[in-house]
Structures are given as C-alpha cells and as structure tokens.
Coordinates of C-alpha atoms in Angstrom, one line a residue:
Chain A
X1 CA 31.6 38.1 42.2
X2 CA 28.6 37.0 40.5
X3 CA 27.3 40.1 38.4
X4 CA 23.8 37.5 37.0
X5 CA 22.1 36.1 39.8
X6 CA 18.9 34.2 38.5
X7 CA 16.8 32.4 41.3
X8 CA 13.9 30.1 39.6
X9 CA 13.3 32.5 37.3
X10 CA 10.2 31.9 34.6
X11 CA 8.4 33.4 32.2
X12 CA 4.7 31.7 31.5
X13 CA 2.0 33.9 30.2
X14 CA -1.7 33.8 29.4
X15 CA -3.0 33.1 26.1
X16 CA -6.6 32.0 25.0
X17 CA -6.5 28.7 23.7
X18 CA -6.8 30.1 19.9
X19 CA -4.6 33.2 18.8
X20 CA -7.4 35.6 17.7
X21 CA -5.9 38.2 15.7
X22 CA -8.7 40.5 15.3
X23 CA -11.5 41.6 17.6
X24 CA -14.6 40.2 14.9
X25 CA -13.0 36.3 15.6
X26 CA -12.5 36.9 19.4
X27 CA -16.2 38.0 19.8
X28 CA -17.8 35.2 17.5
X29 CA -15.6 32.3 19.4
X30 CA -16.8 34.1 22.4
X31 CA -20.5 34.1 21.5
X32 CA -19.7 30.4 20.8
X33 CA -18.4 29.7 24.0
X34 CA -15.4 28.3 22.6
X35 CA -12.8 30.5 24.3
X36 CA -10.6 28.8 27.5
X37 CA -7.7 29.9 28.8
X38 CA -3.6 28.6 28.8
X39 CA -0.7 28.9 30.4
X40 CA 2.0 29.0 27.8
X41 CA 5.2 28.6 29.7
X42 CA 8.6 30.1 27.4
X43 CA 10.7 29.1 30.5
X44 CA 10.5 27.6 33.9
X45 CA 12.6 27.6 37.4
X46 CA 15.8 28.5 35.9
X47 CA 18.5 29.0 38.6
X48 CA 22.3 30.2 37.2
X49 CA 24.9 32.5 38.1
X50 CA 27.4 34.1 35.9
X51 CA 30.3 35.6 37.1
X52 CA 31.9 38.7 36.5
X53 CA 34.3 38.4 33.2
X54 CA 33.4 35.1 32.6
X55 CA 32.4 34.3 28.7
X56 CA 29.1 31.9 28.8
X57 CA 26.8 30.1 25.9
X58 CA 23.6 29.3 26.0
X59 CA 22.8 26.1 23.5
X60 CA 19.7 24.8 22.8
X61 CA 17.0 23.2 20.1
X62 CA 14.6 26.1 18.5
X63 CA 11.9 26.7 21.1
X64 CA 14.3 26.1 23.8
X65 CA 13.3 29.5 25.5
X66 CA 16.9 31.0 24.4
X67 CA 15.5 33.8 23.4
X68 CA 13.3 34.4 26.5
X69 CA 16.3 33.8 27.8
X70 CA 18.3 36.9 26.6
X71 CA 15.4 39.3 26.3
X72 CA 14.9 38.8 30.2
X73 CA 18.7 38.8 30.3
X74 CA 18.3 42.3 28.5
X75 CA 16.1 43.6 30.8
X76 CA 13.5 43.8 28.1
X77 CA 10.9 41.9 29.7
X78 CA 10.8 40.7 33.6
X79 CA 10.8 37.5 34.8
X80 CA 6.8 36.5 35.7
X81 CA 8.2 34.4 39.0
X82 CA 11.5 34.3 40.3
X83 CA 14.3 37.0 40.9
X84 CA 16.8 38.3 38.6
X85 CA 19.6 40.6 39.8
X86 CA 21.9 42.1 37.2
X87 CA 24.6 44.3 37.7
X88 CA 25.8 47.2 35.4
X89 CA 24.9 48.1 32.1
X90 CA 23.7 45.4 29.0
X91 CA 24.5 45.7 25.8
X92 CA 22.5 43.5 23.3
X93 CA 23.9 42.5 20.3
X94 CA 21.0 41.2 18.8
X95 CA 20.0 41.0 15.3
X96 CA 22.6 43.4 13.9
X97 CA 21.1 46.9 13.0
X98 CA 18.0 46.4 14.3
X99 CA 17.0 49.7 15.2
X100 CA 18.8 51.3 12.2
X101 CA 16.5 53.7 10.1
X102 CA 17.2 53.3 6.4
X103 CA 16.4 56.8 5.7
X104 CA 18.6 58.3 8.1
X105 CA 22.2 58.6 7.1
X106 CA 25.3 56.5 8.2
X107 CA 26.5 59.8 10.9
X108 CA 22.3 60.2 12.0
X109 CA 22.1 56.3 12.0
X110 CA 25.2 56.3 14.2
X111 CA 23.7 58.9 16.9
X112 CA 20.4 57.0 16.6
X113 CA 21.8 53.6 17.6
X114 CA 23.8 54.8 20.3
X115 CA 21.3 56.2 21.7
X116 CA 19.1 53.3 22.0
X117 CA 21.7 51.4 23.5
X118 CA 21.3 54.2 26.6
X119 CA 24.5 56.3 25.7
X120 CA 25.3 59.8 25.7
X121 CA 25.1 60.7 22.4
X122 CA 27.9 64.0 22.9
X123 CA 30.6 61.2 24.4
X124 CA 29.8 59.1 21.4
X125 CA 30.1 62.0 18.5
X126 CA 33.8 62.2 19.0
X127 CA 33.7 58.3 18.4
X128 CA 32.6 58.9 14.6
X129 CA 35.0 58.5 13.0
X130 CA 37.0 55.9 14.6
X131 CA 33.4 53.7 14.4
X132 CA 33.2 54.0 10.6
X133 CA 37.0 53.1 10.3
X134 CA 36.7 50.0 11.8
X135 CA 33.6 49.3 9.9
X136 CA 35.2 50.2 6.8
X137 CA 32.2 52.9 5.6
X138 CA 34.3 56.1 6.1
X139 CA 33.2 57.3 2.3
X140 CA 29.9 56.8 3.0
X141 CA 29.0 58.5 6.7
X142 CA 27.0 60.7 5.0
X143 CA 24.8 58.6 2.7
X144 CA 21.8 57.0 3.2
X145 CA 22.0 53.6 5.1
X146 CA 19.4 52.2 2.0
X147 CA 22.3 52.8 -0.4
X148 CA 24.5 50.2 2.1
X149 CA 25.2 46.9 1.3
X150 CA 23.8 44.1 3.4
X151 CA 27.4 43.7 4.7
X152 CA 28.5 47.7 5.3
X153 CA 25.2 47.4 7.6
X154 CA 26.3 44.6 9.3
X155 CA 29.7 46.1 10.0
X156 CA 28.3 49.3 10.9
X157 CA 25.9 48.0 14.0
X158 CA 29.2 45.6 14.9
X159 CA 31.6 49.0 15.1
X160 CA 28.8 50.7 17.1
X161 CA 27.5 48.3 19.4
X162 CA 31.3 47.4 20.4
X163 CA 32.6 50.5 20.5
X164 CA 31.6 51.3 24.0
X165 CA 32.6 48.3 26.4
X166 CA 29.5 47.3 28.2
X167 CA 29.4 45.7 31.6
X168 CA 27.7 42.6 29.9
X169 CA 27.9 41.6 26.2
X170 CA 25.1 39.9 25.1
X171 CA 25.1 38.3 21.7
X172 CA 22.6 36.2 19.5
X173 CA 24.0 34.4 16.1
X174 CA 26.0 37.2 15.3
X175 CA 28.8 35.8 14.1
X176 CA 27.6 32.7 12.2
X177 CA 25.8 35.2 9.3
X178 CA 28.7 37.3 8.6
X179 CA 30.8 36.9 5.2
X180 CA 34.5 35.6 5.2
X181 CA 36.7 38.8 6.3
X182 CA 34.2 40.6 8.4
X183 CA 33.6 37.4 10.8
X184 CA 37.7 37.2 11.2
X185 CA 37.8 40.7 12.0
X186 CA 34.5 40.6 14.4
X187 CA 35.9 37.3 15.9
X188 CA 39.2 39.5 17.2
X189 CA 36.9 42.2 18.3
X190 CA 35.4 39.7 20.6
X191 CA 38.4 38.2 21.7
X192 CA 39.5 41.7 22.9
X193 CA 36.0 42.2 24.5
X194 CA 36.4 39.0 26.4
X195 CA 39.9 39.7 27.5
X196 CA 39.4 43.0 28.7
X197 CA 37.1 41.6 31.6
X198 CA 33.8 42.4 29.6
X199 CA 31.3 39.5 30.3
X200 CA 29.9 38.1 27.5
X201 CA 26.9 35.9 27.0
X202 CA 26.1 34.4 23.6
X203 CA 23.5 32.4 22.6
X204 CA 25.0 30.2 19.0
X205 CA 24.1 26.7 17.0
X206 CA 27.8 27.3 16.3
X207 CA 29.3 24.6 18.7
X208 CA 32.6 25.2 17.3
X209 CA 32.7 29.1 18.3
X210 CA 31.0 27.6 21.7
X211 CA 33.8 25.5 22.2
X212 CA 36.1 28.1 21.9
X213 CA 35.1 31.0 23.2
X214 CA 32.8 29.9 26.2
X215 CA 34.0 29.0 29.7
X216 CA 31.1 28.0 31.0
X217 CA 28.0 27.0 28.3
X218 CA 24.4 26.2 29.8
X219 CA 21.8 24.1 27.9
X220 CA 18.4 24.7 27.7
X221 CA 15.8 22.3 26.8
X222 CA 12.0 22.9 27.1
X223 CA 12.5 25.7 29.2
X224 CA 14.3 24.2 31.7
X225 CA 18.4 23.9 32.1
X226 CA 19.3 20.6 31.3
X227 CA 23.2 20.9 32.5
X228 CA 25.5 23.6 33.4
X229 CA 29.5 22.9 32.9
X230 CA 32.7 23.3 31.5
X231 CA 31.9 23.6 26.9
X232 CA 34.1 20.2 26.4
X233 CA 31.2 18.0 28.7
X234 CA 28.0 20.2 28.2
X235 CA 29.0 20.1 24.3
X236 CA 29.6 16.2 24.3
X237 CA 26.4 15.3 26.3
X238 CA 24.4 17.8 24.0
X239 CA 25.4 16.2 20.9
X240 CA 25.3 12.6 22.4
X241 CA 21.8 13.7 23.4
X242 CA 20.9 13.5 19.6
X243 CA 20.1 17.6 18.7
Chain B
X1 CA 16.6 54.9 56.5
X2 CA 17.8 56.1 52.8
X3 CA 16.2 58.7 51.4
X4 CA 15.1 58.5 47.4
X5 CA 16.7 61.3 45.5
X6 CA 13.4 62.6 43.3
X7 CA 14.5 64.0 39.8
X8 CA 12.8 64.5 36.6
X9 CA 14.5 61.1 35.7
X10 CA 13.0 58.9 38.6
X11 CA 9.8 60.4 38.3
X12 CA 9.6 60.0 34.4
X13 CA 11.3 56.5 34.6
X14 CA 13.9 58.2 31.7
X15 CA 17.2 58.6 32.1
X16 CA 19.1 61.6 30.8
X17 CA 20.3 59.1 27.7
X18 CA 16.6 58.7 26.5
X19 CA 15.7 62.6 26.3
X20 CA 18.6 62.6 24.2
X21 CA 16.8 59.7 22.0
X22 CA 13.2 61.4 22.5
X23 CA 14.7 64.8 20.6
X24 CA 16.4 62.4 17.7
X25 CA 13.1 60.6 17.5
X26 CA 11.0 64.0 16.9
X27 CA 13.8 65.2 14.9
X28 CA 13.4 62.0 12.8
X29 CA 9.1 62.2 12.5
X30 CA 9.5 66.2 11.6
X31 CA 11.9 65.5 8.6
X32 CA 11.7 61.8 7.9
X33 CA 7.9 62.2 6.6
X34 CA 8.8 64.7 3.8
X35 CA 12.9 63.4 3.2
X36 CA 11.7 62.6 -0.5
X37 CA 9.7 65.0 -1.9
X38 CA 10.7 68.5 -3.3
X39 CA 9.9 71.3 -0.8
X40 CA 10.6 69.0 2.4
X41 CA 9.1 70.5 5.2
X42 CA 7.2 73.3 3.8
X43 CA 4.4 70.1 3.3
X44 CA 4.1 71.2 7.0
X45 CA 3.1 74.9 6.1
X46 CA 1.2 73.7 2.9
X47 CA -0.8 71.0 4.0
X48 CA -3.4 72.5 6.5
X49 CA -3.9 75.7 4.0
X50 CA -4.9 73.4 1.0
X51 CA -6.9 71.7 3.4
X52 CA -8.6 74.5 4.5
X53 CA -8.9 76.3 1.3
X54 CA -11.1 73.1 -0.3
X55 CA -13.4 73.0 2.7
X56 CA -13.6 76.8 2.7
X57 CA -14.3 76.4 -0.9
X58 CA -17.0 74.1 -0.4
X59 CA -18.5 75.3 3.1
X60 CA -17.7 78.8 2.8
X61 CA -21.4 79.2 0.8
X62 CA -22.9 77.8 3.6
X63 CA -21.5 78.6 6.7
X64 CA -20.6 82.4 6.2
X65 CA -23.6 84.2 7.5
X66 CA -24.1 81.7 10.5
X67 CA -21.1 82.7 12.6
X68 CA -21.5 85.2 16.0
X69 CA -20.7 88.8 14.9
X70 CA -17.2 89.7 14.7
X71 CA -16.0 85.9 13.7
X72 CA -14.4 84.7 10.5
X73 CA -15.2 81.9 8.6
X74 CA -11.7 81.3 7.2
X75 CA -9.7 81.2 10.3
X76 CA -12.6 79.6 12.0
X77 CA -12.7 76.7 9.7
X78 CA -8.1 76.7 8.9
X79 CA -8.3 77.0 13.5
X80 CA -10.5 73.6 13.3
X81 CA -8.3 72.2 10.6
X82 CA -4.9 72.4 12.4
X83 CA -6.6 71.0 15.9
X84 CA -7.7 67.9 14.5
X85 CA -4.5 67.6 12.0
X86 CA -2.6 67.7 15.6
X87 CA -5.6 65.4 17.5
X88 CA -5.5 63.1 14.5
X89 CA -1.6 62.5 13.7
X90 CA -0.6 62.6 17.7
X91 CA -2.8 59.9 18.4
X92 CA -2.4 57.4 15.4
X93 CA 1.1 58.0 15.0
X94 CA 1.3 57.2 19.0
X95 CA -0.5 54.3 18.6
X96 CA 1.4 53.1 15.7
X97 CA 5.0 54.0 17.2
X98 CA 4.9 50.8 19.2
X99 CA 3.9 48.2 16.7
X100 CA 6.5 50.0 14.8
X101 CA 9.7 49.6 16.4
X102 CA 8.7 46.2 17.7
X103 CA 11.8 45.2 16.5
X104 CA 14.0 47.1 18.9
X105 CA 11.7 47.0 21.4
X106 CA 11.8 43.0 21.7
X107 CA 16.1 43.5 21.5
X108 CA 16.7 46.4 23.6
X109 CA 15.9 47.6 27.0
X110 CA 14.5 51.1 26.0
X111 CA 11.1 52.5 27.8
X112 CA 9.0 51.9 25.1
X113 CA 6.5 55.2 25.8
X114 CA 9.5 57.6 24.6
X115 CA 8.3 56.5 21.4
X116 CA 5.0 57.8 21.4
X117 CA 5.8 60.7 23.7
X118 CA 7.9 61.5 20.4
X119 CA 5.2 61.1 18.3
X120 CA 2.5 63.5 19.8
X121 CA 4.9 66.0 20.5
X122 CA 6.2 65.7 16.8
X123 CA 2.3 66.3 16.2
X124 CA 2.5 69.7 18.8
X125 CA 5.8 70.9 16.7
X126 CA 4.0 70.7 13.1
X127 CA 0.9 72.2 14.8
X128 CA 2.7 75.1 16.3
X129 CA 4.1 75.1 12.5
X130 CA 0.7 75.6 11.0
X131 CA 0.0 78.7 13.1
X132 CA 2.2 80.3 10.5
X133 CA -0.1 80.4 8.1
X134 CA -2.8 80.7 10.3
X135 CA -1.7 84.2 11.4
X136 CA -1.6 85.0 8.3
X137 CA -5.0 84.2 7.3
X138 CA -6.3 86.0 10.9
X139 CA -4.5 89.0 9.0
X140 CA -5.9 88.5 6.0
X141 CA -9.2 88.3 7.4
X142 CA -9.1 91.7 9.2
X143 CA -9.0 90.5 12.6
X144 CA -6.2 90.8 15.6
X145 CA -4.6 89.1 17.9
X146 CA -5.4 88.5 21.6
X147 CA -3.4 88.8 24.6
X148 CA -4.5 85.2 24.9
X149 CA -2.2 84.6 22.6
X150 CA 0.8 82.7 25.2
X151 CA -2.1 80.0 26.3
X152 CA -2.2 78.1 23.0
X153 CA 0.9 77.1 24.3
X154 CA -0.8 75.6 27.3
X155 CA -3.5 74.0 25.5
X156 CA -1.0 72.4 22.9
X157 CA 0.5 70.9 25.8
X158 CA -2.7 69.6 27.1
X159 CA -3.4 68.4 23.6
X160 CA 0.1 66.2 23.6
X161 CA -0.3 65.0 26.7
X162 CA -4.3 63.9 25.5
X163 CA -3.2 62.0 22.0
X164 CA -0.2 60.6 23.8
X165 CA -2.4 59.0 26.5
X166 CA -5.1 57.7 24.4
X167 CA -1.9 56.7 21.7
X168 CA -0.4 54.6 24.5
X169 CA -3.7 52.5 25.4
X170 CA -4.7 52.2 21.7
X171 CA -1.0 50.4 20.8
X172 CA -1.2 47.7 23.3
X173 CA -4.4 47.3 21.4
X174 CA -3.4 47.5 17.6
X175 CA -0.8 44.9 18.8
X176 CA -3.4 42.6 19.5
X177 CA -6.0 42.8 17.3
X178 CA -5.4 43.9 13.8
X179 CA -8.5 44.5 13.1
X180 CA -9.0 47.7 15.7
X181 CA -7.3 50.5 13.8
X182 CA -10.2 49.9 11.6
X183 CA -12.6 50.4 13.9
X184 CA -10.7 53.4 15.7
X185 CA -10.8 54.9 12.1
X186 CA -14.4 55.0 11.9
X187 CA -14.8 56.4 15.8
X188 CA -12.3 59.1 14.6
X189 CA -14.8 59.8 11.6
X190 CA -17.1 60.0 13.8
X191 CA -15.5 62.2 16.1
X192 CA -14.7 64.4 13.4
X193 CA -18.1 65.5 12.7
X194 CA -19.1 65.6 16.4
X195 CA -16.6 68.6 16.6
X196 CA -17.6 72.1 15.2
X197 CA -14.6 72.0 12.5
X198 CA -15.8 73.3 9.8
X199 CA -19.6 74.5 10.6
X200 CA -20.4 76.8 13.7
X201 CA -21.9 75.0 16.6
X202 CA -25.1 77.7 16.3
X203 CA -26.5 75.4 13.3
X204 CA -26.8 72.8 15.3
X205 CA -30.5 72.0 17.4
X206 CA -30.2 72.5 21.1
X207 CA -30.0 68.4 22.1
X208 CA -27.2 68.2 19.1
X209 CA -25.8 71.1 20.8
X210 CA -25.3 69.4 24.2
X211 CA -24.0 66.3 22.6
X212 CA -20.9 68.2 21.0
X213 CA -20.9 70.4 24.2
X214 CA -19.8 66.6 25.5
X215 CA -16.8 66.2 23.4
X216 CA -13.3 67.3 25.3
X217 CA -12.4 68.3 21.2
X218 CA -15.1 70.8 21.3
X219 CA -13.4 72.5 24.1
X220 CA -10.5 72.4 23.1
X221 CA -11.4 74.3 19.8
X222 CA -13.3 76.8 21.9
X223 CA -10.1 77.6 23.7
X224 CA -7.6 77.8 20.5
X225 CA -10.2 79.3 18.6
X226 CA -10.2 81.8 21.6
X227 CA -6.5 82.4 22.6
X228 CA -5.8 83.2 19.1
X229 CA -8.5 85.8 17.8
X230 CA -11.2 85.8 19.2
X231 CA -13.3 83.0 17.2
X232 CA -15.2 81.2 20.5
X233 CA -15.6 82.2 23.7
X234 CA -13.3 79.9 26.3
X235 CA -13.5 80.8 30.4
X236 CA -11.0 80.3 32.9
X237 CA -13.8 76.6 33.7
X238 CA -12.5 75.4 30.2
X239 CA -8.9 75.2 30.8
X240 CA -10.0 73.8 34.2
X241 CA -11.7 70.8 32.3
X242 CA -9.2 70.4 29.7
X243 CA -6.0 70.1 32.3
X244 CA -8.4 67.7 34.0
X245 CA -9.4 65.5 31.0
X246 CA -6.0 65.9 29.4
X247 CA -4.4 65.1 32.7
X248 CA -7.0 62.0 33.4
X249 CA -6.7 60.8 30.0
X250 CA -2.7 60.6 30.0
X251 CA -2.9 58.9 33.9
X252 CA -5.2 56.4 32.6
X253 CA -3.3 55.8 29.3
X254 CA -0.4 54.8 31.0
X255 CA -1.6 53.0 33.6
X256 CA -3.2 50.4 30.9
X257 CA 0.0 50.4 29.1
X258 CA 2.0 49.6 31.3
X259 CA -0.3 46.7 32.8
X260 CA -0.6 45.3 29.6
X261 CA 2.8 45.5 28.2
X262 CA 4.6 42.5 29.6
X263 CA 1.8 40.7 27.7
X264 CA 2.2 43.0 24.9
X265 CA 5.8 42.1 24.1
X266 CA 5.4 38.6 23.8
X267 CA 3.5 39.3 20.6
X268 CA 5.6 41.7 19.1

C-alpha cells in the first residue's frame, strides 16, 4: 500500500529578478524600470511512491530541493503543480527543538512541543515522565530550558518527538550532530521506530547511516530525481557521479 | 452523495489539537512578557495607570473644562489609554507572531494564523485586565456604572477580531519588506492622534471633527467609553458599523494571508 503518492509534483515560485528587501529599493528599481520577473524553480516533475513501513533517504548536493522536498512532504507548503497524496499523520523531525521556547520550562516546553506536533496535550501529560527519562533531564523538568545544555535540548526534542509513533517519520540531519552516547542511544530509538512498521523518511550527507538504515534511497539533483533504487546502487552511482 | 459534517473545526480549519496550542500560546504572551521582572504580571495592572497618570498630569490643565457635562477627564483619558494599549499590542504583536516563529512554521505543519489569533486575544485578556483599575478610577471619580456594562465584552471581541485581521495582512508584509514596520509605526502615530485619546473630540473644528468621525478607532472609543460610564454617547448604529468593519476587516485579512502565504514561506 503506498501511503506517499507524488505525481510530477513541483514547487516553482515568482520572484523579481532582484530580492528587494525593503519597500524604498523596490519603488526606486521600479521607477527605474529595472524590475522583471522569474520563475525560480526549487523542484520540478518529481514522481515517487513510498510504501507503507518502508525506511527511504533522500540524498543529494546543497540546493538539491531536499528541503522543498520534506517541507512539501510535511505538508507545510503545497506542491505549485502536481498531486501529492499522503496518508496519516507526519511527524517532522526537523532541526531538533525548533519550536522550543527558552523561557518556558522543561514540563511547559514539553506540552508546548507536543502540541505543535498536533497532539493532545492531556494524552501526552501522563507521558512526562517517561519523556524526560529517556532524555536523561528528570532533575531538571522544572527549570528553564536556557539553563539546558546544547545536548539536554537535543535529547529532550528527540524523547518528545519519538515518543508518540507517527504514521510517517520524517527526519533531516538529525543524527549526524549529536555527541558520542546520545547518537547510539537515538540510533536504537530509530531502529525500533523502523521495526515497528513506522515509515520513515530521512534526508542525510551520512551515506553510511543511508546505507544502513534505508531500503529504498532517492537522489535528487537540480530539482529533479536522478535515480530511485535499492541504497547499495543509488549510493555507488551517486559517489561515482563525483558529489 | 456524502454529506460534509460542519464543526467549529472544519469551519475554523483547526483541529481540536491546535485550540489546545492557541490557549498555551496566550498562556505564554500573558506571562512570558513579565517572566523576569519583580511583580510579574501586575505590569499588566500598572502599566496603563502610569500611563494615564503622566498624560492626565500633563493634559489634565487643558482638557478639564472641555468635556460634555457629567464626563470625567480621568477615566475619559485611562478609557482611551487601555483601547489603544489593546489596538496597538493586538495588532503589532499579530503581525510580528509570524515572522517570529518562522522557524517552526517552515518545519511543521501547524496553521500558522493560530499564532496571531493568540496574540490579539492575549491583547483582549490584558485589556480586560486593565478594566481593574479603570473601575477603580470611574469610582474614584464619582461616577457609576451602566447597565451597558456586559457590551464591552462585545466590543473587545470586535476589537480582536479587528487587530487580528489587520495583524494577519501586515505579517505577510513585514516578511517581505523590512522596511514596512517602519512605516506602519508612523501610520500608527498617526492614527493615534486621529483618535480622541486623550483630548475630547468637542476641541476639535467641525471639518477635523468629520475626519476623526472617519476613524473605526473613534467608534470604538465612543462605545467603551459608553458601555462603561457613561463618557460618549454610542447608538445601537455604532455597534452596527463596528461588527461590520471589525467583521470586514478580519474577512479581508485573511483572505490576503492566505493568498499570499505559499509565497510567504519560501522567505521565511
């Protein structure tokens, strides 16, 4: 059953041909008749399907349109042309703690974050404690996130954003910036994920983790997919391919 | 054929999950802006009566004798106060929500108007605050309350639903051009003294007169200053033309936001 369905999907949008941050630039350039029109195209005519339960990696240069990629894959913005279906619910595991609000404490951060994430705050309060156990912050739940480290933050938006099994798992570079224990620990939490039937779609320079983890690993280039297969030939060509 | 199940949550576009994040976001403006200093939110209570005690200090010589019979200056002028505290941080802090949590916003698949939404009504909360201290200055002043008394309720509402529709069109904006809050601030300026705060619209010649008859904040200070003791005269026609501006306002509003946020996003 194929829960991502993507039929020439693309995402092109209008700019002028000079990014005019403020209005004073826009109307002089207009006044001097130097203001046209482009189509800046992120990504164009993708077609793919992923499967339910099935563990895929996106790879690409910088620039690729990865990141268009996921944000269309998590339903933040629509494809311009093209269809997209997606079934069930998307968790984004996208720049850990984004979202987090220094001010607020670990417990208030913990309610706050689940709740972007489109979860019901009262099933997630009984949750508390077992999320701060795994992220090792149990002393500090009700302390300021400002007076976490780098990695207790890290940790935290890990614990949280796994702690519910979404329908789709999507995840950008996660794994690759965290210290020594916490990216063991994170990698089994992932493992689990993946083998509970959870489908998971990562986007990583990482070809190692690619190699391992992914089934199926797609490669972008320019906007467009350059080949679709199994991680050993997609993974081979890519690097033959020079990037 | 299938019929469509109408709720508050297809109409709205929310699911029950984000009016459990829009209460933690006003939860967060009402005691996130004060978290650090000493009283917390008693800034809330404090801040329209020093503000109203400077310009009473200053205005009070001039103003005092100009006012219809039976009106006060002090709860005239702390009544103008409060309304444009609440027009004022509803709409900037509506228009800045956006640019603000960009960063989630360009991660996570969360209707970004629940953000201001949560802004102007953290803006109607603190207001409804201030009318603490504004009963007690009514008091003060010798005067009592009206029976009117429930509609501020109504017009607060209008007023939310007024910042959070020109909030919404003005973030798409800020977004793009950094140089528009600047100009916003002088309009607001502007605005400011096109509204009878702080001087009683009788001072003003009869063309002046019409002009700030113009301005939806006029009305909207006739009708608080009204519903809550007797400082203005407001008819049943007011609240007519402030649901209908309030209303048009917040239609419009969203209607350019939405239009414009695909584009938006891609800059964030």
């Amino acid at each position: 059953m194929n829960i991502i369905e993507a039929k020439n999907i693309s995402f092109a949008y209008r700019v002028l041909n000079k990014h005019h941050t403020s209005l004073k630039t826009l109307v002089r350039d207009f006044l001097h008749g130097r203001i046209s029109i482009e189509d800046y195209v992120a990504i164009k005519d993708l077609s793919f399907e992923i499967n339910k339960g099935e563990t895929v990696a996106i790879i690409g240069k910088n620039g690729a349109g990865k990141s268009t990629l996921l944000k269309i894959l998590a339903r933040v913005i629509k494809p311009t042309t093209g269809s997209i279906s997606i079934t069930g619910q998307v968790a984004p595991m996208i720049e850990l703690g984004a979202g987090f609000n220094a001010e607020l404490t670990g417990r208030e951060n913990i309610l706050f974050y689940s709740s972007l994430l489109d979860r019901d705050i009262n099933r997630v309060k009984p949750r508390i404690n077992e999320i701060i156990d795994w992220a090792g912050v149990a002393d500090h739940l009700d302390y300021q996130l400002r007076t976490y480290s780098t990695g207790m933050v890290a940790r935290l938006a890990f614990s949280i954003a796994t702690d519910e099994i979404p329908d789709i798992l999507l995840i950008d570079e996660v794994l690759s910036v965290s210290d020594g224990e916490f990216a063991i620990k994170s990698r089994q939490r992932l493992i689990e994920i993946i083998n509970s039937g959870c489908t998971v779609i990562m986007v990583s320079h990482d070809l190692k983790t690619v190699a391992e983890l992914a089934q199926k690993v797609i490669w972008i280039e320019k906007g467009e997919i350059k080949m679709v297969g199994l991680p050993t030939e997609v993974i081979a060509a890519y690097q033959a391919s020079g990037s | 054929m299938r019929a469509k199940k109408v709720s508050l949550y297809s109409l709205t576009g929310f699911s029950k999950n984000n009016l459990q994040l829009l209460r933690l976001l006003i939860q967060q403006e009402l005691t996130l802006r004060y978290k650090r200093s000493v009283i917390g939110i008693g800034w809330t209570l404090l801040n329209p009566m020093l503000t109203s005690f400077v310009l009473w200090i200053v205005f009070s010589f001039l103003f005092v004798g100009k006012l219809e019979a039976g009106q006060q200056f002090a709860p005239y002028l702390m009544a103008g106060v409060l309304l444009n505290a609440f027009f004022n941080q509803g709409l900037l802090q509506a228009a800045n929500s956006i640019a603000a949590n960009g960063g989630v916003l360009t991660k996570v698949s969360v209707p970004p108007r629940i953000f201001a939404f949560a802004a102007s009504l953290a803006a109607f909360i603190n207001f409804l605050i201030g009318l603490i201290p504004l009963a007690v200055v009514v008091y003060l002043s010798g005067q009592t309350f009206t029976i009117a008394f429930p509609l501020i309720f109504v017009i607060g509402l209008f007023m939310t639903f007024f910042t959070a529709g020109i909030g919404l069109a003005l973030s798409v904006i800020f977004i793009r051009f950094e140089d528009a809050k600047n100009i916003v601030n002088v309009l607001l300026l502007i605005l400011i003294y096109l509204t009878p705060i702080f001087y009683p619209i009788g001072i003003l010649d009869d063309r002046m007169q019409q002009i700030v008859g113009f301005n939806p904040l006029t009305s909207f200070l006739d009708a608080f200053r009204w519903a809550f003791s007797d400082n203005a005269t407001a008819t049943w026609q007011d609240f007519l033309y402030l649901a209908l501006v309030s209303i048009t306002t917040f239609a419009i509003g969203n209607l350019f936001f939405k239009r414009r946020w695909s584009k938006t996003i891609a800059m964030l």
